[in-house]
Amino acid sequence: MTMDVQSDIEGRAACGVLTIDLGALVENYQQLSQRNAPEKTAAVVKADAYGLGVAEVAPALYEAGCRDFFVAHFIEAVRLKPHLPVDARILVLNGLMPGSEADCANLGVVPVLNSLEQVANWSATARARNTTLPAALQADTGMSRLGLEPRELETLLAEAHRLDGIHIDIVMSHLACGDEPAHDANARQLERMRAVRARFPEAKLSFANSAGIFLGDDFRGDVARPGIALYGGAPLGGHDNPMRQVVRLEVGVVQTRTVQAGAEVGYGASFVVRSEMRLATIAAGYADGLPRHLSNAGAAYLGDVRLPIVGRVSMDSIILDVTALPAGTLKLGDMVELIGPHQTLEAIALDAGTISYEILTSLGRRYRRRYLSPAAR
């Protein structure tokens, strides 16, 4: 079977369609870049570009002018490298596991150094090669997740030989509460980051994530690194979302039925029908990134009509109450909207008791993926 035939069969066999609008993605990058100008705007493409396909997303961002790409793990850098031109720079947020330093140097990937041990390992790699290797250095300014603590930074500065063979191109930290503009942690982290930057005056500063770009000039630094906002997620909580929607998810109907009062719906009989009801079962579930917490809580849409989820979300299916539609409206193979113009990413995340990041990065591989190029929009 040829790849084209395989692709055609998979397209017809898929349980739904995940449309990824690369034109909207590019517009989001351009909007963030304009807001951040004249400083550089990178892109966070970890977790397979937040689940949307880094092989398609990263080249589109490169064509839009992005040159710095952040991933979480070195394995992601290895997989991303073939999809970008040689002048693109890939940085690894979690730094390197022991033993991967030589491969990282060979590929020209830049690690983010988060501990004295990572610093020592990168320095040893550079000295063994009798060369200087670039790196970013992360400081923990209050999140207690990644980065050197203040005492470790003091050790590093007091013992300059620890940085032998390393050129610190970027100093960085991460905002813990950037999506809550009024949170006092933002000001505390900014003050600490300024103190760190003062100790590395020749390095560029990277501090702003998606939310940080909207917090004002003080937070932006030299290299912003947006993530969720690129993919259409709201950068700030409690505010209108200025980003274009990138994702649309439609799922096919497997079966419809009419049930009578007293009928039990789904696993655990968690929903009991009170009066005659029409139901539709759709072909996606928690294995496809639709969380079980949508059970008896979320909804799909057909046009403007909301179709509540009844019963528990299963691994491969969800049951909808379609009584609001005229009888016979839905039939086998018809599509309903889970994410799109009638239901935003944030809305479905709220119904699921989670965040947009988790929804995006969980969308499975059983959907047919349809990419809209910037030129095709």
Coordinates of C-alpha atoms in Angstrom, one line a residue:
M1 CA 0.0 0.0 0.0
T2 CA 1.4 3.4 -1.0
M3 CA 1.6 6.3 1.5
D4 CA -1.0 8.2 -0.5
V5 CA -3.4 5.3 -0.4
Q6 CA -2.8 4.9 3.3
S7 CA -3.4 8.6 3.9
D8 CA -6.6 8.5 1.9
I9 CA -7.9 5.5 3.8
E10 CA -7.0 7.1 7.2
G11 CA -8.7 10.3 6.2
R12 CA -12.0 8.4 5.5
A13 CA -11.6 6.2 8.6
A14 CA -10.9 9.0 11.1
C15 CA -13.3 9.6 14.0
G16 CA -13.3 13.3 13.4
V17 CA -11.5 16.3 11.9
L18 CA -9.0 18.5 13.7
T19 CA -8.5 21.6 11.7
I20 CA -5.4 23.6 12.4
D21 CA -5.3 27.1 10.9
L22 CA -1.7 27.9 10.3
G23 CA -2.7 31.3 9.0
A24 CA -4.3 32.2 12.3
L25 CA -1.2 30.9 14.1
V26 CA 1.0 33.2 12.0
E27 CA -1.3 36.1 12.7
N28 CA -1.0 35.4 16.4
Y29 CA 2.8 35.4 16.1
Q30 CA 2.7 38.6 14.2
Q31 CA 0.4 40.3 16.8
L32 CA 2.6 39.2 19.7
S33 CA 5.8 40.3 17.8
Q34 CA 4.2 43.7 17.2
R35 CA 3.2 44.1 20.8
N36 CA 6.7 43.0 21.9
A37 CA 8.6 45.2 19.3
P38 CA 11.4 46.1 19.0
E39 CA 12.5 43.1 21.0
K40 CA 12.7 39.6 19.6
T41 CA 9.8 37.1 19.9
A42 CA 10.6 33.5 20.0
A43 CA 8.1 30.6 20.0
V44 CA 7.5 27.8 22.4
V45 CA 6.9 24.6 20.4
K46 CA 7.3 22.0 23.1
A47 CA 5.0 19.0 23.4
D48 CA 4.7 18.7 19.6
A49 CA 3.8 22.4 19.3
Y50 CA 1.2 22.0 22.0
G51 CA -0.2 18.9 20.3
L52 CA -0.8 20.6 16.9
G53 CA 2.2 19.1 15.0
V54 CA 5.6 20.7 15.3
A55 CA 6.6 19.6 11.8
E56 CA 3.9 21.9 10.4
V57 CA 3.8 24.6 13.0
A58 CA 7.6 25.4 13.3
P59 CA 8.2 26.0 9.6
A60 CA 5.1 28.3 9.4
L61 CA 6.5 30.3 12.3
Y62 CA 9.9 30.4 10.7
E63 CA 8.4 31.8 7.5
A64 CA 6.7 34.4 9.7
G65 CA 10.1 35.6 11.0
C66 CA 10.7 33.5 14.1
R67 CA 14.2 32.3 14.6
D68 CA 14.3 31.1 18.2
F69 CA 12.3 28.0 19.2
F70 CA 12.0 26.6 22.7
V71 CA 11.3 23.0 23.5
A72 CA 11.1 21.2 26.8
H73 CA 13.3 18.2 26.3
F74 CA 16.3 17.4 24.2
I75 CA 14.5 14.6 22.3
E76 CA 12.1 17.3 21.1
A77 CA 15.0 19.3 19.8
V78 CA 16.4 16.2 17.9
R79 CA 13.0 15.7 16.3
L80 CA 12.5 19.4 15.4
K81 CA 16.0 20.0 13.9
P82 CA 15.2 18.5 10.5
H83 CA 12.2 20.8 10.0
L84 CA 14.0 24.1 10.4
P85 CA 16.7 25.9 8.4
V86 CA 20.2 26.0 9.8
D87 CA 19.8 29.6 11.0
A88 CA 17.0 28.7 13.4
R89 CA 18.1 28.3 17.0
I90 CA 16.6 25.6 19.3
L91 CA 16.7 25.9 23.1
V92 CA 15.9 23.2 25.6
L93 CA 14.1 24.5 28.6
N94 CA 14.7 21.5 30.9
G95 CA 18.4 21.4 30.0
L96 CA 20.1 18.1 29.4
M97 CA 20.1 14.7 31.0
P98 CA 23.7 13.4 31.7
G99 CA 25.2 11.8 28.7
S100 CA 23.4 13.9 26.1
E101 CA 25.7 16.9 26.1
A102 CA 27.9 15.8 23.2
D103 CA 24.9 15.1 21.0
C104 CA 23.5 18.5 21.9
A105 CA 26.7 20.2 21.0
N106 CA 27.0 18.2 17.7
L107 CA 23.5 19.3 16.7
G108 CA 24.1 23.0 17.6
V109 CA 21.2 23.0 20.1
V110 CA 21.4 25.4 23.1
P111 CA 20.6 24.0 26.5
V112 CA 19.0 26.0 29.3
L113 CA 21.2 25.4 32.4
N114 CA 19.1 25.0 35.5
S115 CA 21.5 23.7 38.1
L116 CA 25.2 23.8 39.0
E117 CA 25.4 20.1 37.9
Q118 CA 24.1 21.0 34.4
V119 CA 26.5 23.9 34.3
A120 CA 29.4 21.6 35.2
N121 CA 28.4 19.0 32.6
W122 CA 28.1 21.6 29.8
S123 CA 31.4 23.2 30.8
A124 CA 33.1 19.8 30.7
T125 CA 31.8 19.2 27.2
A126 CA 33.1 22.5 26.0
R127 CA 36.5 22.0 27.6
A128 CA 36.8 18.5 26.2
R129 CA 36.3 20.1 22.7
N130 CA 38.6 23.0 23.5
T131 CA 35.8 25.4 22.4
T132 CA 33.1 27.7 23.7
L133 CA 29.5 26.5 23.7
P134 CA 26.4 28.8 24.0
A135 CA 23.9 28.3 26.8
A136 CA 21.0 30.0 28.5
L137 CA 21.0 30.3 32.2
Q138 CA 17.8 30.0 34.2
A139 CA 17.2 31.6 37.6
D140 CA 14.5 30.5 40.0
T141 CA 12.8 33.8 40.9
G142 CA 10.0 32.3 42.9
M143 CA 8.4 29.3 41.1
S144 CA 10.5 26.6 42.8
R145 CA 10.4 24.5 39.6
L146 CA 13.5 25.1 37.5
G147 CA 16.6 27.3 37.7
L148 CA 19.4 28.2 40.0
E149 CA 18.5 29.3 43.5
P150 CA 20.0 32.6 44.7
R151 CA 22.7 30.8 46.7
E152 CA 23.7 28.7 43.6
L153 CA 23.9 31.9 41.5
E154 CA 26.2 33.4 44.1
T155 CA 28.4 30.3 44.0
L156 CA 28.5 30.5 40.2
L157 CA 29.5 34.1 40.2
A158 CA 32.1 33.7 43.0
E159 CA 33.7 30.7 41.3
A160 CA 34.0 32.0 37.7
H161 CA 35.8 28.8 36.5
R162 CA 32.5 27.0 36.7
L163 CA 31.6 28.8 33.5
D164 CA 34.8 27.9 31.6
G165 CA 33.9 27.2 28.0
I166 CA 30.3 28.5 28.3
H167 CA 29.0 31.7 26.7
I168 CA 25.8 32.7 28.5
D169 CA 23.8 34.3 25.8
I170 CA 20.5 34.5 27.7
V171 CA 19.5 34.7 31.3
M172 CA 15.9 33.8 32.0
S173 CA 13.2 32.9 34.5
H174 CA 9.5 32.0 34.3
L175 CA 6.5 33.8 35.6
A176 CA 4.4 31.7 38.0
C177 CA 1.3 34.0 38.0
G178 CA 1.7 36.0 34.8
D179 CA -1.9 35.2 33.7
E180 CA -3.1 37.0 36.8
P181 CA -2.0 40.6 36.2
A182 CA -2.8 41.7 39.7
H183 CA -1.0 39.0 41.6
D184 CA 1.8 40.3 43.7
A185 CA 4.1 37.5 42.8
N186 CA 4.7 39.2 39.4
A187 CA 6.3 42.2 41.0
R188 CA 8.4 40.0 43.3
Q189 CA 9.7 38.0 40.4
L190 CA 10.4 41.0 38.4
E191 CA 12.5 42.5 41.1
R192 CA 14.5 39.3 41.5
M193 CA 14.9 39.0 37.8
R194 CA 16.3 42.5 37.5
A195 CA 18.9 41.6 40.2
V196 CA 19.9 38.5 38.3
R197 CA 20.2 40.4 35.0
A198 CA 22.4 43.0 36.6
R199 CA 24.9 40.2 37.4
F200 CA 25.0 39.2 33.7
P201 CA 25.0 42.5 32.0
E202 CA 26.1 41.2 28.6
A203 CA 23.4 38.5 28.4
K204 CA 20.0 39.0 26.9
L205 CA 17.0 38.7 29.2
S206 CA 14.1 36.3 28.5
F207 CA 11.3 36.7 31.0
A208 CA 8.0 37.1 29.3
N209 CA 5.8 34.2 28.4
S210 CA 2.4 34.7 26.6
A211 CA 1.0 36.5 29.6
G212 CA 4.2 38.4 30.3
I213 CA 4.0 40.2 26.9
F214 CA 0.7 41.7 28.1
L215 CA 2.0 42.8 31.5
G216 CA 3.9 45.8 30.2
D217 CA 7.3 46.8 29.1
D218 CA 9.0 46.0 32.4
F219 CA 8.3 42.3 31.9
R220 CA 9.3 41.8 28.2
G221 CA 13.1 41.8 28.2
D222 CA 15.1 41.1 25.1
V223 CA 13.5 37.7 24.0
A224 CA 9.8 37.0 24.7
R225 CA 8.8 33.3 24.4
P226 CA 5.0 33.0 24.0
G227 CA 3.4 29.6 24.0
I228 CA -0.3 29.2 24.5
A229 CA -1.2 32.5 22.9
L230 CA 0.4 31.4 19.6
Y231 CA -2.1 28.5 19.5
G232 CA -5.2 30.7 20.2
G233 CA -5.3 30.3 24.0
A234 CA -6.2 33.3 26.1
P235 CA -2.9 34.9 27.6
L236 CA -4.7 36.5 30.5
G237 CA -7.4 35.1 32.8
G238 CA -10.5 37.2 33.1
H239 CA -9.9 39.3 30.0
D240 CA -11.2 39.1 26.4
N241 CA -8.9 36.9 24.3
P242 CA -7.2 38.9 21.6
M243 CA -5.8 35.9 19.8
R244 CA -7.2 34.3 16.7
Q245 CA -8.6 30.8 17.2
V246 CA -6.3 28.2 15.6
V247 CA -8.1 24.9 16.3
R248 CA -11.4 23.5 15.3
L249 CA -12.5 20.0 16.3
E250 CA -15.5 18.2 14.8
V251 CA -16.4 14.6 15.7
G252 CA -18.6 12.2 13.8
V253 CA -21.9 10.7 14.9
V254 CA -21.9 6.9 15.3
Q255 CA -25.5 6.2 16.3
T256 CA -28.7 8.0 17.3
R257 CA -31.6 6.6 19.3
T258 CA -34.7 7.6 21.2
V259 CA -34.9 6.6 24.9
Q260 CA -37.8 6.7 27.4
A261 CA -38.0 7.9 30.9
G262 CA -36.0 5.8 33.3
A263 CA -33.4 4.8 30.8
E264 CA -29.8 4.8 32.2
V265 CA -27.1 6.4 30.1
G266 CA -23.4 5.5 30.0
Y267 CA -21.0 3.8 32.5
G268 CA -22.2 3.8 36.1
A269 CA -25.7 4.9 35.1
S270 CA -24.7 8.4 36.1
F271 CA -27.5 10.0 34.1
V272 CA -31.1 8.8 34.2
V273 CA -33.6 10.0 31.6
R274 CA -36.6 11.9 33.1
S275 CA -38.7 12.0 29.9
E276 CA -38.4 10.9 26.3
M277 CA -35.0 12.0 24.9
R278 CA -33.1 11.7 21.7
L279 CA -29.5 10.7 22.0
A280 CA -26.5 10.7 19.7
T281 CA -23.3 8.9 20.3
I282 CA -20.2 10.5 18.9
A283 CA -16.9 8.8 18.0
A284 CA -14.4 10.3 20.4
G285 CA -13.7 10.1 24.1
Y286 CA -11.0 10.6 26.7
A287 CA -8.5 8.7 24.5
D288 CA -8.9 11.5 22.0
G289 CA -8.3 14.3 24.5
L290 CA -11.8 14.9 25.7
P291 CA -11.5 14.6 29.5
R292 CA -13.7 12.3 31.6
H293 CA -14.5 15.4 33.6
L294 CA -16.8 16.5 30.8
S295 CA -19.2 13.8 31.9
N296 CA -22.6 15.3 32.5
A297 CA -21.0 18.7 32.2
G298 CA -19.8 19.7 28.7
A299 CA -21.5 20.0 25.4
A300 CA -21.1 19.8 21.6
Y301 CA -22.7 22.1 19.1
L302 CA -24.6 21.7 15.8
G303 CA -24.7 25.3 14.4
D304 CA -26.0 27.4 17.3
V305 CA -27.7 24.6 19.1
R306 CA -26.0 23.4 22.3
L307 CA -26.0 19.6 22.7
P308 CA -25.3 18.6 26.3
I309 CA -23.1 15.7 27.2
V310 CA -25.1 13.1 29.2
G311 CA -23.5 10.2 31.1
R312 CA -19.9 9.6 31.5
V313 CA -17.3 10.2 28.8
S314 CA -16.0 6.9 27.6
M315 CA -12.6 6.1 26.1
D316 CA -13.9 6.1 22.6
S317 CA -17.3 7.8 22.7
I318 CA -19.5 10.4 24.2
I319 CA -23.3 10.6 24.4
L320 CA -25.1 13.8 23.6
D321 CA -28.7 15.0 24.3
V322 CA -29.9 16.1 20.9
T323 CA -33.6 16.5 21.8
A324 CA -33.3 20.2 21.0
L325 CA -32.8 19.3 17.3
P326 CA -35.7 18.3 15.0
A327 CA -36.0 14.5 14.8
G328 CA -33.8 13.1 12.1
T329 CA -31.4 16.1 11.9
L330 CA -28.4 14.0 12.8
K331 CA -27.5 10.8 11.0
L332 CA -24.5 8.4 10.9
G333 CA -21.3 10.3 9.9
D334 CA -22.6 13.8 10.5
M335 CA -20.2 16.1 12.4
V336 CA -20.7 18.1 15.6
E337 CA -18.5 20.8 16.9
L338 CA -16.4 20.3 20.1
I339 CA -14.1 23.3 19.6
G340 CA -14.8 26.0 17.1
P341 CA -16.8 29.2 16.6
H342 CA -19.5 28.2 19.1
Q343 CA -17.2 26.8 21.8
T344 CA -13.8 28.1 22.5
L345 CA -10.8 26.2 23.8
E346 CA -11.2 28.0 27.2
A347 CA -14.9 27.1 27.3
I348 CA -14.4 23.4 26.9
A349 CA -11.5 23.5 29.4
L350 CA -13.7 25.2 31.9
D351 CA -16.4 22.6 31.6
A352 CA -13.7 19.9 32.0
G353 CA -12.2 21.6 35.1
T354 CA -8.9 22.0 33.5
I355 CA -6.9 24.5 31.4
S356 CA -6.6 25.1 27.7
Y357 CA -3.0 23.8 27.7
E358 CA -4.1 20.3 28.8
I359 CA -6.9 20.1 26.2
L360 CA -4.6 21.1 23.3
T361 CA -1.8 18.8 24.3
S362 CA -4.1 15.9 24.8
L363 CA -5.8 15.9 21.4
G364 CA -5.2 12.4 20.0
R365 CA -4.0 11.1 16.7
R366 CA -7.2 9.4 15.7
Y367 CA -8.6 12.6 14.2
R368 CA -7.9 13.5 10.5
R369 CA -5.6 16.5 10.8
R370 CA -6.4 19.2 8.3
Y371 CA -3.9 22.1 8.0
L372 CA -4.9 25.4 6.5
S373 CA -1.8 27.2 5.2
P374 CA -1.5 31.0 5.5
A375 CA -1.8 31.3 1.7
A376 CA -5.0 29.2 1.6
R377 CA -6.9 31.3 4.1

